Amino acid sequence: MSKLIGKRKSGLIEIGGSLSRRRFIKASALGAAGLAGAGTLTRPRLARANDTITIGYVSPQTGPLAPFAEADDYILAGIREVLADGIDVDGTMHPVEILVRDSQSNPSRASEVAADLILGDEVNMIVVSSTPETTNPVSDQCEINEVPCVSTVAPWQPWFFTRGGDPEAGFEFTYHFFWGLEDVIAVFTDMWSQLETNQSVGGLFPNDGDGNAWGDPELGFPPVLANLGYTLTDPGRYQNLTDDFTAQISAFKDASAEIVTGVVIPPDWTTFWTQSAQQGFRPKIASIGKALLFPVAVEALGDTGNNLSSEVWWSPSHPFSSSLTGQSAAEVAEGYTSATGRQWTQPIGFAHALFEVAVDALRRSGDPTDYYAVTDAVATTDINSVVGPIRWGDGPVRNVAKTPLVGGQWRLGGEFPYELVITSNEQAPEIPTASTMEPIS
Amino acid sequence: MDWVNAIVQGIFVGGLYALFATGLSLIFGVMRLVNIAHGDLIILAAFLSLAVVDGLNIHPLVSLVIVVPVMAAFGYALQRGILNFTLGKDILPPLLVTFGLSVIIQNALLETFSADSQRLQAGAIETASIPIGQGLAIGVLPLIIFVTAIVVIGGLQFVFYQTTLGRVFRATSDDAVTARTMGIDKSHVFALAMALALAVVAIAGVLMGIRTNFDPAVGPARLLFAFEAVIMGGLGNLWGTLAGGIILGVAQAIGAQINPGWQILAGHIAFLIVLVIRPNGLFPRIQG
């Protein structure tokens, strides 16, 4: 099997900015179709049968972010099975090779493996998942080297703005699908509105990328909460891995907060929640990002995790199915549980959807070895994936497609110690709720 | 009242830091070895306890009966098999080797236990507290940790100053060559010291695992405060380590009460102030 050399360096003919070069190549390719044969000038190697398409996949398989990538093996096995015969591009079957690289939860390492995939392995496109620490350096590498890249599992603001994105211009080669801060705020406040409270909210915002974004006085929670009549007690940015939350607990008690919210890492949430119980602080609602994502982190709280709430990006009860395998969300989750014996987690659906987008774009590209053609195909994606419809163009910026977000509560009982039950779907009514909000008892 | 509460809770957190630091202090006191893998060994003990708890279905505190001897044996083997060879005039080899050990432990734990954030389930004592009026309540678990720190340090102090083993430790620490002429086997003594240190690490690991979540990568974060407590207290002085831990805990609590952003910074500032006033720490017993 000969491997195709990508046409990243096809700009032997350098003309001004990248956009005009891209137009030029497109135009010459079109012209080539008319003047039969002349196209070989701009297409040094034509796609042949048996020419392998390579997709690079970067995720944090080791290090602190590793729980995000825990389902990778299962997802990849499923994808490889579906693609065993290759991808059909305009009647030609191309075998597919997926090269998996570990970011080691380290942004520099992520950047390094992405560069390797692009320059060494000469992949045709890159897909990347899990937190801005992984998606951003990989997307940056792709943008610089002009390789199409699709990313997910990072709220879109830290993906777009942290990379210096200009909402007017956007990026040329890098595309992202997920939800944003505005969706979390909407989901959380909808959950809170279901219960009678004194509208006093305590905020736990750490001094990291997420904490500063959530607590931002202009773009974060504070202005929205003020508009809706909530009073927010925000004692200030604390450092991650804090051993003592007495100051925050005292401040919340003084404000008689009945709601606690924030974006907290799991060990800190356990420390806070345990100390709260010890010091007699018991809010009615606790809606927390990050800490409550994985079921094991909730189990770590013993019985005190009951009715804690969190945003839900994907669940087996989402009424979506894969465009690749036809499996429903429930079947994908069930498959993971029967393959590993473990409870489903939210990143599973998105890891699967990432490959749905990639395969669909390569299939429609006309020439999977042409970076521009593949990028154009990604931009015109319109599929119904296992995480919902994905379509760029009607997002907040042109490189971002938003997927639906709902809210849920962790409840004791069921097949596993805790089950995530959807309690708010105001943002996405197509996703059914299974219950309504219950106060923490 | 908030301030009183903050300081009381800070003292209890100090007990935790002291417990983290005691093993480090002990090893440095006896053989001048700076153990970079100390934080990872604490996490290793916590995972060991997790495996025992899951396997035998017992309370994490009961698992200490198994975890403490296993960690001590591991310490003995580690010192005799590897670390003794790194000790010498140059302080760099032990630093590098323990750094490597830190990486190895993290990855071995990741392979064995996955990256999940875990916790030792201790039932009701996790959240139980003793109310002492006016909104002030002392958590039972922090109290247990604080008392354990005092008991452990008191016990080690007894071993060091009242027993033959302690005399041997001190003699080897003061002058290994002369100690050798008295028939003391340095390798064995150092290995015993490491065994004792890892027994303390086992206790610290289990109590930390009950207190909050741990995962394979979190060890190094536990190392910094332990170092600060050891250095503030004065090298080689175990009661000094307790004092260092409490100063750190209280400084952080006061900082947090002003603004949570200053919590960690306040601890570091206290550390700097102590270093400026007493470069050898508050109660140094040996000259570093």
XYZ file of C-alpha atoms in Angstrom:
729
model
C 0.000 0.000 0.000
C 1.633 3.216 -1.047
C 0.895 6.154 1.152
C -0.209 9.398 -0.340
C 1.839 12.462 0.108
C -0.435 15.264 1.214
C -0.563 18.439 -0.738
C 0.186 20.725 2.153
C 3.182 22.077 0.321
C 1.245 22.299 -2.899
C 1.814 26.040 -2.785
C 4.960 25.749 -4.881
C 3.420 28.725 -6.523
C 3.447 31.337 -3.780
C 0.918 34.072 -4.197
C 0.235 36.531 -1.410
C -2.002 35.431 1.455
C -3.173 31.921 2.036
C -6.740 32.683 1.021
C -5.780 33.822 -2.447
C -3.459 30.870 -2.822
C -6.244 28.571 -1.847
C -8.604 30.190 -4.343
C -5.947 29.918 -6.976
C -5.454 26.224 -6.467
C -9.161 25.640 -6.400
C -9.551 27.591 -9.599
C -6.713 25.795 -11.293
C -8.129 22.468 -10.211
C -11.443 23.424 -11.774
C -9.664 24.567 -14.859
C -7.830 21.279 -14.934
C -11.092 19.418 -15.064
C -11.933 21.354 -18.218
C -8.565 21.080 -19.883
C -8.310 17.327 -19.500
C -4.855 16.305 -18.320
C -3.405 19.712 -17.586
C -4.422 19.273 -13.953
C -1.392 17.123 -13.258
C 0.505 20.353 -12.741
C -1.358 21.078 -9.543
C -2.076 17.454 -8.614
C 1.252 15.746 -8.471
C -0.255 12.469 -7.290
C -3.722 11.373 -8.189
C -5.743 9.230 -5.828
C -5.468 5.599 -6.726
C -7.314 2.604 -5.393
C -5.581 1.209 -2.341
C -4.132 4.551 -1.447
C -4.443 4.763 2.307
C -6.092 7.672 4.049
C -4.463 8.426 7.401
C -6.268 10.167 10.229
C -4.285 11.361 13.241
C -6.012 11.254 16.616
C -4.596 13.047 19.681
C -6.033 12.587 23.167
C -4.733 12.573 26.758
C -4.347 8.848 27.432
C -2.066 9.309 30.443
C -1.676 11.998 33.094
C -4.324 13.922 35.035
C -6.679 14.219 32.025
C -6.615 10.491 31.285
C -10.226 9.787 32.392
C -11.344 11.738 29.296
C -9.614 9.243 27.022
C -10.583 6.118 28.913
C -13.088 5.030 26.266
C -10.682 5.611 23.351
C -9.824 1.940 22.845
C -13.465 0.946 22.736
C -14.442 3.767 20.381
C -11.477 3.191 18.073
C -12.150 -0.551 17.874
C -15.708 0.211 16.760
C -14.599 2.810 14.212
C -11.864 0.563 12.783
C -14.404 -2.206 12.373
C -16.763 0.034 10.403
C -13.905 1.304 8.276
C -12.397 -2.127 7.691
C -13.212 -1.881 3.995
C -12.077 1.716 3.785
C -13.848 4.923 2.861
C -15.701 5.218 -0.412
C -14.745 8.471 -2.139
C -16.604 8.930 -5.395
C -16.620 5.207 -6.046
C -12.986 4.532 -5.063
C -12.357 2.634 -1.863
C -9.515 4.020 0.249
C -8.196 1.971 3.167
C -8.080 3.995 6.383
C -5.376 4.080 8.979
C -5.964 5.823 12.317
C -2.782 6.903 14.087
C -3.392 7.422 17.814
C -1.087 9.682 19.814
C -0.992 10.402 23.550
C -0.725 14.039 24.688
C 0.263 12.871 28.212
C -2.068 15.648 29.449
C 0.684 18.072 28.536
C 0.087 20.931 26.053
C 3.701 20.927 24.800
C 3.583 17.201 24.241
C 0.246 17.571 22.416
C 1.809 20.131 20.110
C 4.808 17.887 19.526
C 2.819 14.776 18.575
C 0.588 16.860 16.306
C 3.640 18.226 14.491
C 4.953 14.673 14.170
C 1.679 13.454 12.711
C 1.652 16.285 10.199
C 5.285 16.364 9.139
C 6.398 12.797 9.853
C 3.348 10.663 9.199
C 1.845 13.141 6.721
C -1.684 12.461 7.875
C -4.590 13.648 5.754
C -6.433 15.164 8.696
C -6.267 15.368 12.471
C -8.999 14.936 15.044
C -8.407 15.905 18.669
C -10.406 15.718 21.853
C -10.550 16.616 25.526
C -9.954 19.959 27.234
C -8.301 23.099 25.869
C -4.933 21.743 27.071
C -5.185 19.164 24.279
C -7.378 20.755 21.603
C -5.643 24.134 21.480
C -2.001 23.180 20.847
C -3.069 20.552 18.300
C -5.408 22.952 16.500
C -2.653 25.557 16.441
C -0.233 23.114 14.817
C -2.831 22.254 12.184
C -3.620 25.886 11.467
C 0.073 26.740 11.000
C 0.751 23.693 8.809
C -2.516 24.052 6.893
C -3.916 20.639 7.753
C -7.645 20.156 8.387
C -8.438 19.558 12.035
C -11.643 18.848 13.937
C -11.717 19.157 17.722
C -14.217 18.674 20.524
C -14.737 18.362 24.303
C -13.666 21.870 25.258
C -16.126 24.744 25.680
C -15.837 26.820 22.537
C -14.707 30.101 24.138
C -11.426 28.738 25.555
C -10.851 26.969 22.226
C -11.553 30.013 20.061
C -10.524 33.084 22.038
C -7.554 31.577 23.891
C -6.040 30.766 20.493
C -6.395 34.376 19.479
C -9.417 33.784 17.272
C -10.965 36.825 15.620
C -14.762 36.359 15.427
C -14.810 38.192 12.066
C -12.101 36.182 10.338
C -12.183 32.882 12.196
C -9.689 30.114 11.450
C -9.053 28.538 8.088
C -8.250 24.884 8.820
C -9.484 24.224 12.339
C -13.074 23.464 13.285
C -14.632 22.704 16.652
C -17.923 21.307 17.918
C -19.106 21.527 21.528
C -21.131 23.902 23.698
C -20.149 27.166 25.372
C -20.215 28.984 28.663
C -23.539 30.619 27.800
C -25.123 27.164 27.587
C -23.864 26.063 31.021
C -25.160 29.255 32.563
C -28.560 28.753 30.926
C -28.745 25.105 31.993
C -27.716 25.819 35.588
C -30.110 28.712 36.064
C -32.933 26.652 34.573
C -32.230 23.882 37.065
C -32.213 26.391 39.944
C -35.494 27.937 38.824
C -37.212 24.578 39.376
C -36.764 24.830 43.150
C -37.852 27.393 45.716
C -34.703 29.106 47.041
C -33.636 32.456 48.501
C -31.647 32.987 45.258
C -28.395 33.368 47.178
C -25.586 31.668 45.243
C -22.078 30.802 46.408
C -19.434 30.637 43.677
C -16.327 28.430 43.687
C -14.083 29.678 40.909
C -10.457 28.549 40.946
C -7.576 30.530 39.533
C -7.319 28.573 36.283
C -8.595 28.985 32.731
C -12.065 27.638 33.493
C -12.455 29.384 36.856
C -11.523 32.773 35.451
C -13.885 32.335 32.486
C -16.849 31.221 34.646
C -16.272 33.977 37.203
C -15.559 36.695 34.630
C -17.518 39.827 35.639
C -18.496 40.534 32.025
C -18.712 37.217 30.166
C -19.137 34.707 32.997
C -21.796 33.912 35.580
C -21.943 37.249 37.512
C -23.840 39.428 34.971
C -26.357 36.707 34.058
C -27.077 35.868 37.688
C -27.536 39.554 38.527
C -30.042 39.890 35.649
C -32.045 36.926 36.882
C -32.210 38.273 40.440
C -29.659 35.996 42.061
C -27.071 37.367 44.484
C -23.652 35.841 43.966
C -21.102 35.459 46.771
C -17.725 35.023 45.127
C -14.967 34.976 47.767
C -12.283 35.116 45.056
C -10.070 32.891 42.954
C -8.433 30.077 44.923
C -5.602 27.752 43.884
C -6.386 24.216 42.743
C -5.588 21.382 45.184
C -6.499 23.428 48.233
C -6.714 21.520 51.513
C -8.932 23.968 53.358
C -12.160 25.653 52.184
C -13.114 27.161 55.546
C -12.953 30.713 54.196
C -15.393 29.942 51.375
C -17.717 27.974 53.646
C -17.818 30.835 56.169
C -18.588 33.331 53.414
C -21.400 31.147 52.004
C -22.842 30.613 55.489
C -22.777 34.368 56.153
C -24.704 34.926 52.901
C -27.013 31.982 53.779
C -26.352 30.628 50.307
C -28.807 27.917 49.248
C -27.105 27.294 45.923
C -23.455 26.499 45.257
C -21.959 26.578 41.791
C -18.538 26.620 40.198
C -16.044 24.724 38.128
C -14.004 22.648 40.516
C -11.497 19.806 40.137
C -12.632 16.526 41.780
C -10.267 16.476 44.816
C -11.173 20.055 45.695
C -14.879 19.361 45.425
C -14.516 16.374 47.779
C -12.581 18.541 50.251
C -15.131 21.352 50.017
C -18.179 19.120 50.276
C -16.753 17.106 53.207
C -15.714 20.239 55.075
C -19.140 21.777 54.398
C -20.777 18.789 56.050
C -18.354 18.958 58.971
C -19.001 22.666 59.457
C -22.759 22.423 59.057
C -23.219 24.078 55.645
C -25.821 22.319 53.508
C -27.114 24.131 50.394
C -30.288 22.982 48.609
C -28.587 22.862 45.221
C -25.008 22.295 44.138
C -24.432 22.618 40.373
C -20.788 22.022 39.646
C -18.842 21.757 36.414
C -15.849 19.444 35.937
C -15.853 17.703 39.370
C -19.064 15.760 38.727
C -18.313 14.718 35.159
C -17.182 11.172 35.924
C -19.237 8.717 38.010
C -16.195 7.566 40.006
C -15.711 11.109 41.300
C -19.310 11.150 42.540
C -18.892 7.715 44.096
C -15.901 9.123 45.970
C -18.365 11.268 47.937
C -20.095 8.241 49.438
C -23.795 8.869 49.976
C -23.331 12.641 50.103
C -23.196 12.823 46.302
C -26.935 12.289 45.954
C -28.721 15.048 43.982
C -25.596 16.988 43.116
C -26.167 18.495 39.684
C -24.046 19.114 36.647
C -24.250 19.943 32.960
C -24.871 16.953 30.668
C -23.399 17.014 27.137
C -24.226 13.451 26.260
C -26.080 10.519 27.801
C -27.530 7.198 26.667
C -30.994 8.791 26.719
C -30.053 11.388 24.101
C -32.343 10.621 21.130
C -29.492 10.546 18.609
C -27.707 7.857 16.684
C -24.431 7.458 14.859
C -24.259 8.381 11.179
C -21.475 5.834 10.845
C -22.733 2.709 12.578
C -26.405 3.490 13.026
C -26.050 2.691 16.736
C -28.199 4.775 19.056
C -26.627 6.688 21.952
C -27.931 3.997 24.277
C -26.313 1.264 22.202
C -22.941 3.035 22.124
C -23.015 3.421 25.927
C -24.253 -0.122 26.436
C -21.487 -1.450 24.199
C -18.893 0.337 26.312
C -20.303 -1.109 29.527
C -20.439 -4.645 28.205
C -16.927 -4.358 26.721
C -15.299 -2.917 29.835
C -17.710 -3.525 32.714
C -17.586 0.192 33.447
C -20.295 2.823 33.616
C -20.704 5.096 30.585
C -19.091 8.550 30.649
C -19.928 11.660 28.664
C -16.776 11.840 26.503
C -17.675 8.498 24.846
C -20.295 9.996 22.556
C -18.048 12.840 21.521
C -15.075 10.616 20.731
C -17.375 8.645 18.435
C -18.839 11.788 16.860
C -15.353 13.089 16.111
C -14.812 10.190 13.722
C -18.313 10.588 12.286
C -17.345 14.115 11.239
C -13.947 13.030 9.911
C -15.244 10.127 7.827
C -18.136 12.154 6.464
C -15.819 14.994 5.421
C -13.259 12.677 3.800
C -16.039 10.911 1.918
C -17.448 14.159 0.535
C -14.058 15.785 -0.112
C -13.674 14.404 -3.642
C -9.943 14.091 -2.940
C -9.039 13.036 0.613
C -5.392 13.956 0.007
C -6.216 17.569 -0.764
C -6.080 19.542 2.471
C -8.168 22.328 1.015
C -10.839 19.995 -0.296
C -11.082 18.191 3.046
C -11.230 21.491 4.936
C -14.028 22.699 2.663
C -15.846 19.424 3.246
C -15.529 19.833 7.019
C -16.881 23.372 6.786
C -19.946 22.132 4.896
C -20.629 19.269 7.317
C -24.304 18.628 7.974
C -24.754 15.344 9.801
C -26.913 13.938 12.554
C -24.362 12.397 14.874
C -24.617 10.432 18.086
C -24.218 13.728 19.993
C -26.824 15.586 17.913
C -26.767 17.565 14.691
C -23.371 18.974 13.734
C -23.368 21.813 11.239
C -20.883 24.673 11.018
C -22.204 28.010 9.840
C -24.925 28.797 12.352
C -22.615 28.752 15.376
C -21.415 31.796 17.320
C -18.351 32.003 15.055
C -17.788 30.266 11.752
C -15.435 27.565 13.092
C -17.698 26.533 15.956
C -20.719 24.243 15.797
C -22.748 23.944 18.964
C -24.145 20.680 20.280
C -27.125 20.594 22.657
C -26.594 20.855 26.412
C -28.932 19.737 29.184
C -28.614 19.387 32.948
C -28.909 16.470 35.320
C -28.639 15.208 38.860
C -26.675 12.259 40.193
C -29.023 9.906 42.024
C -28.156 6.878 44.145
C -29.258 3.478 42.931
C -29.566 1.526 39.714
C -27.056 -0.730 38.001
C -24.162 1.409 39.252
C -23.878 3.286 42.588
C -24.979 6.546 40.942
C -27.022 7.263 37.818
C -27.060 10.596 36.023
C -30.708 11.636 35.595
C -31.609 14.444 33.191
C -33.648 17.121 34.964
C -33.411 20.151 32.694
C -33.870 20.354 28.936
C -34.934 23.947 28.451
C -31.979 24.439 26.084
C -32.657 21.272 24.072
C -36.287 20.117 24.395
C -35.658 17.221 21.994
C -33.689 15.477 24.732
C -36.191 13.983 27.197
C -35.984 14.654 30.935
C -36.364 11.702 33.266
C -37.175 13.662 36.395
C -37.336 17.149 37.881
C -34.915 18.813 40.270
C -34.876 17.570 43.856
C -33.238 19.490 46.699
C -30.193 18.000 48.425
C -31.507 16.482 51.620
C -15.875 34.215 64.904
C -14.952 33.520 61.277
C -11.347 34.257 62.158
C -11.295 31.940 65.154
C -12.853 29.233 63.003
C -10.350 29.821 60.194
C -7.396 29.553 62.564
C -8.764 26.422 64.272
C -9.324 24.734 60.897
C -5.871 25.943 59.792
C -4.262 24.213 62.776
C -5.955 20.963 61.806
C -4.782 21.264 58.191
C -1.327 21.855 59.680
C -1.560 18.434 61.295
C -2.091 16.936 57.850
C 0.921 18.788 56.417
C 3.032 17.635 59.383
C 2.009 14.046 58.765
C 2.990 14.405 55.081
C 6.308 15.913 56.120
C 7.345 13.584 58.947
C 8.670 10.800 56.723
C 10.618 13.320 54.672
C 12.055 14.919 57.803
C 13.058 11.546 59.227
C 14.874 10.406 56.089
C 16.699 13.688 55.736
C 17.608 13.678 59.418
C 19.194 10.252 59.296
C 20.837 10.124 55.882
C 20.572 13.585 54.262
C 18.511 12.085 51.464
C 16.012 14.367 49.756
C 13.285 12.078 48.561
C 11.547 13.587 45.536
C 9.268 10.530 45.323
C 7.836 11.191 48.791
C 4.510 12.535 47.478
C 4.145 9.598 45.102
C 4.885 7.148 47.906
C 1.998 8.709 49.863
C -0.271 8.135 46.853
C 1.111 4.605 46.450
C 0.117 3.870 50.061
C -3.365 5.245 49.412
C -3.794 3.006 46.353
C -2.457 0.039 48.281
C -5.066 0.681 50.928
C -7.712 0.969 48.204
C -6.746 -2.437 46.847
C -6.835 -3.968 50.342
C -10.177 -2.332 51.145
C -11.712 -3.555 47.876
C -10.226 -7.013 48.215
C -11.032 -7.738 51.835
C -13.991 -5.419 52.242
C -12.667 -3.805 55.412
C -12.606 -0.245 56.759
C -9.703 1.841 55.392
C -8.403 2.458 58.918
C -8.262 -1.306 59.491
C -6.322 -1.667 56.228
C -3.424 0.087 58.005
C -2.654 -3.277 59.624
C -1.616 -4.500 56.178
C -0.525 -1.293 54.429
C 1.942 -0.154 57.119
C 4.046 -3.365 57.183
C 3.947 -3.687 53.382
C 5.140 -0.103 52.882
C 7.813 -0.572 55.557
C 9.099 -3.709 53.838
C 9.048 -1.871 50.521
C 11.035 0.949 52.127
C 13.657 -1.451 53.445
C 14.054 -3.123 50.059
C 14.091 0.208 48.224
C 16.846 1.598 50.420
C 19.004 -1.523 50.370
C 18.421 -2.327 46.740
C 18.689 1.111 45.168
C 19.031 4.218 47.273
C 22.049 3.137 49.345
C 24.068 3.049 46.137
C 23.249 6.659 45.381
C 24.365 8.082 48.722
C 27.747 9.709 48.780
C 29.415 13.082 48.692
C 27.422 14.179 45.683
C 23.816 15.107 46.526
C 22.678 14.884 42.897
C 22.397 11.073 42.352
C 19.781 10.483 45.101
C 17.774 13.452 43.787
C 17.817 12.078 40.248
C 17.076 8.513 41.280
C 14.126 9.480 43.487
C 12.863 11.707 40.701
C 12.945 8.702 38.391
C 11.220 6.658 41.066
C 8.484 9.300 41.182
C 7.857 8.929 37.440
C 7.886 5.130 37.670
C 5.400 5.038 40.575
C 3.011 7.418 38.797
C 2.969 5.362 35.624
C 2.765 2.021 37.403
C -0.253 3.307 39.324
C -1.798 4.611 36.116
C -1.397 1.225 34.452
C -2.755 -0.671 37.447
C -5.524 1.552 38.750
C -6.343 3.764 35.717
C -6.464 7.541 35.938
C -9.698 7.635 37.915
C -9.894 9.919 40.891
C -10.358 7.578 43.863
C -11.202 7.895 47.513
C -11.159 5.596 50.520
C -14.704 5.270 51.848
C -14.681 5.629 55.614
C -18.415 6.045 56.181
C -19.840 8.414 58.769
C -16.557 9.714 60.226
C -15.898 11.509 56.925
C -18.511 14.141 57.600
C -19.031 13.834 61.386
C -18.173 16.835 63.531
C -18.206 18.013 67.130
C -20.071 21.322 67.528
C -18.480 23.635 70.076
C -20.941 26.482 69.783
C -21.298 29.777 67.895
C -20.993 28.249 64.481
C -17.714 26.588 65.396
C -17.476 22.872 64.694
C -14.493 20.557 64.638
C -14.555 17.769 62.086
C -13.925 14.332 63.557
C -11.630 13.329 60.693
C -9.362 16.415 60.883
C -9.176 15.793 64.637
C -8.147 12.179 64.066
C -5.495 13.312 61.585
C -4.143 15.931 63.986
C -3.996 13.532 66.922
C -2.357 10.902 64.692
C 0.317 13.427 63.687
C 1.088 14.113 67.352
C 1.113 10.425 68.265
C 3.323 9.505 65.287
C 5.819 12.259 65.996
C 5.796 11.484 69.729
C 6.393 7.833 68.926
C 9.282 8.592 66.583
C 10.756 10.963 69.134
C 10.625 8.129 71.678
C 12.316 5.726 69.269
C 15.043 8.238 68.483
C 15.919 9.269 72.006
C 14.929 6.352 74.247
C 15.871 3.203 72.358
C 19.015 1.480 71.130
C 17.726 1.720 67.556
C 17.417 5.477 67.977
C 20.967 5.726 69.282
C 22.162 3.786 66.273
C 20.234 6.128 63.956
C 21.703 9.195 65.611
C 25.207 7.766 65.710
C 25.117 6.871 62.008
C 23.662 10.270 61.169
C 26.362 12.121 63.170
C 29.370 10.158 61.974
C 28.870 7.101 59.814
C 32.569 6.162 59.759
C 32.998 6.097 63.526
C 29.658 4.313 63.892
C 30.989 1.659 61.581
C 34.011 1.031 63.787
C 31.503 0.279 66.544
C 30.069 -2.513 64.415
C 27.105 -0.662 62.941
C 26.094 -1.716 59.444
C 25.262 1.536 57.660
C 23.257 -0.045 54.836
C 21.045 -1.882 57.293
C 20.544 1.192 59.491
C 19.598 3.396 56.540
C 17.226 0.723 55.276
C 15.582 0.559 58.706
C 15.195 4.341 58.678
C 13.538 4.201 55.269
C 11.258 1.405 56.490
C 10.208 3.545 59.436
C 9.682 6.553 57.156
C 7.490 4.577 54.769
C 5.468 3.208 57.697
C 4.646 6.849 58.494
C 4.011 7.504 54.791
C 1.504 4.635 54.850
C -0.430 6.278 57.692
C -0.320 9.649 55.907
C -1.477 8.072 52.639
C -4.455 6.290 54.144
C -5.624 9.348 56.099
C -5.206 11.569 53.038
C -7.168 9.040 50.967
C -10.043 9.235 53.441
C -9.889 13.014 53.502
C -10.034 13.686 49.763
C -9.621 12.210 46.276
C -6.344 10.976 44.924
C -5.193 9.871 41.499
C -1.851 8.607 40.181
C -0.682 12.063 39.130
C -1.424 14.032 42.281
C 1.649 13.039 44.337
C 4.087 15.846 43.464
C 1.538 18.457 44.552
C 1.694 16.956 48.047
C 5.465 17.317 48.158
C 5.802 21.099 48.246
C 3.999 21.733 51.534
C 5.843 18.817 53.111
C 9.160 20.390 52.148
C 8.108 23.757 53.509
C 6.981 22.248 56.803
C 10.277 20.378 57.205
C 12.412 23.410 56.430
C 10.397 25.824 58.570
C 10.524 23.485 61.534
C 14.258 23.026 61.254
C 16.024 20.099 59.642
C 16.062 16.900 61.628
C 13.637 18.077 64.302
C 10.349 16.166 64.244
C 8.458 18.418 66.672
C 9.758 21.310 64.568
C 8.127 19.658 61.545
C 4.793 19.659 63.385
C 5.287 23.328 64.240
C 6.186 24.036 60.602
C 3.062 22.263 59.395
C 0.834 24.219 61.771
C 2.426 27.548 60.832
C 1.825 26.723 57.177
C -1.799 25.663 57.795
C -2.640 28.716 59.887
C -0.908 31.123 57.492
C -2.922 29.688 54.608
C -6.163 29.899 56.602
C -5.525 33.548 57.446
C -4.617 34.319 53.841
C -7.791 32.613 52.606
C -9.913 34.553 55.063
C -8.635 37.800 53.533
C -9.010 36.511 49.969
C -8.962 32.887 48.724
C -6.432 33.970 46.120
C -3.947 34.608 48.919
C -4.355 31.226 50.582
C -1.374 29.440 49.070
C 0.629 32.651 48.775
C 0.255 33.367 52.503
C 1.794 29.961 53.266
C 4.749 30.701 51.012
C 5.176 34.152 52.564
C 5.238 32.647 56.060
C 7.858 30.222 54.770
C 9.978 33.077 53.394
C 9.688 35.094 56.617
C 10.864 32.118 58.675
C 13.764 31.561 56.284
C 14.815 35.206 56.470
C 14.709 35.329 60.274
C 16.016 31.815 60.957
C 17.768 30.430 57.849
C 18.135 27.034 59.547
C 14.459 26.856 60.461
C 12.874 27.447 63.829
C 14.286 24.558 65.809
C 17.215 23.068 63.886
C 18.837 20.021 65.436
C 21.383 19.429 62.743
C 23.154 21.789 60.375
C 21.947 21.110 56.828
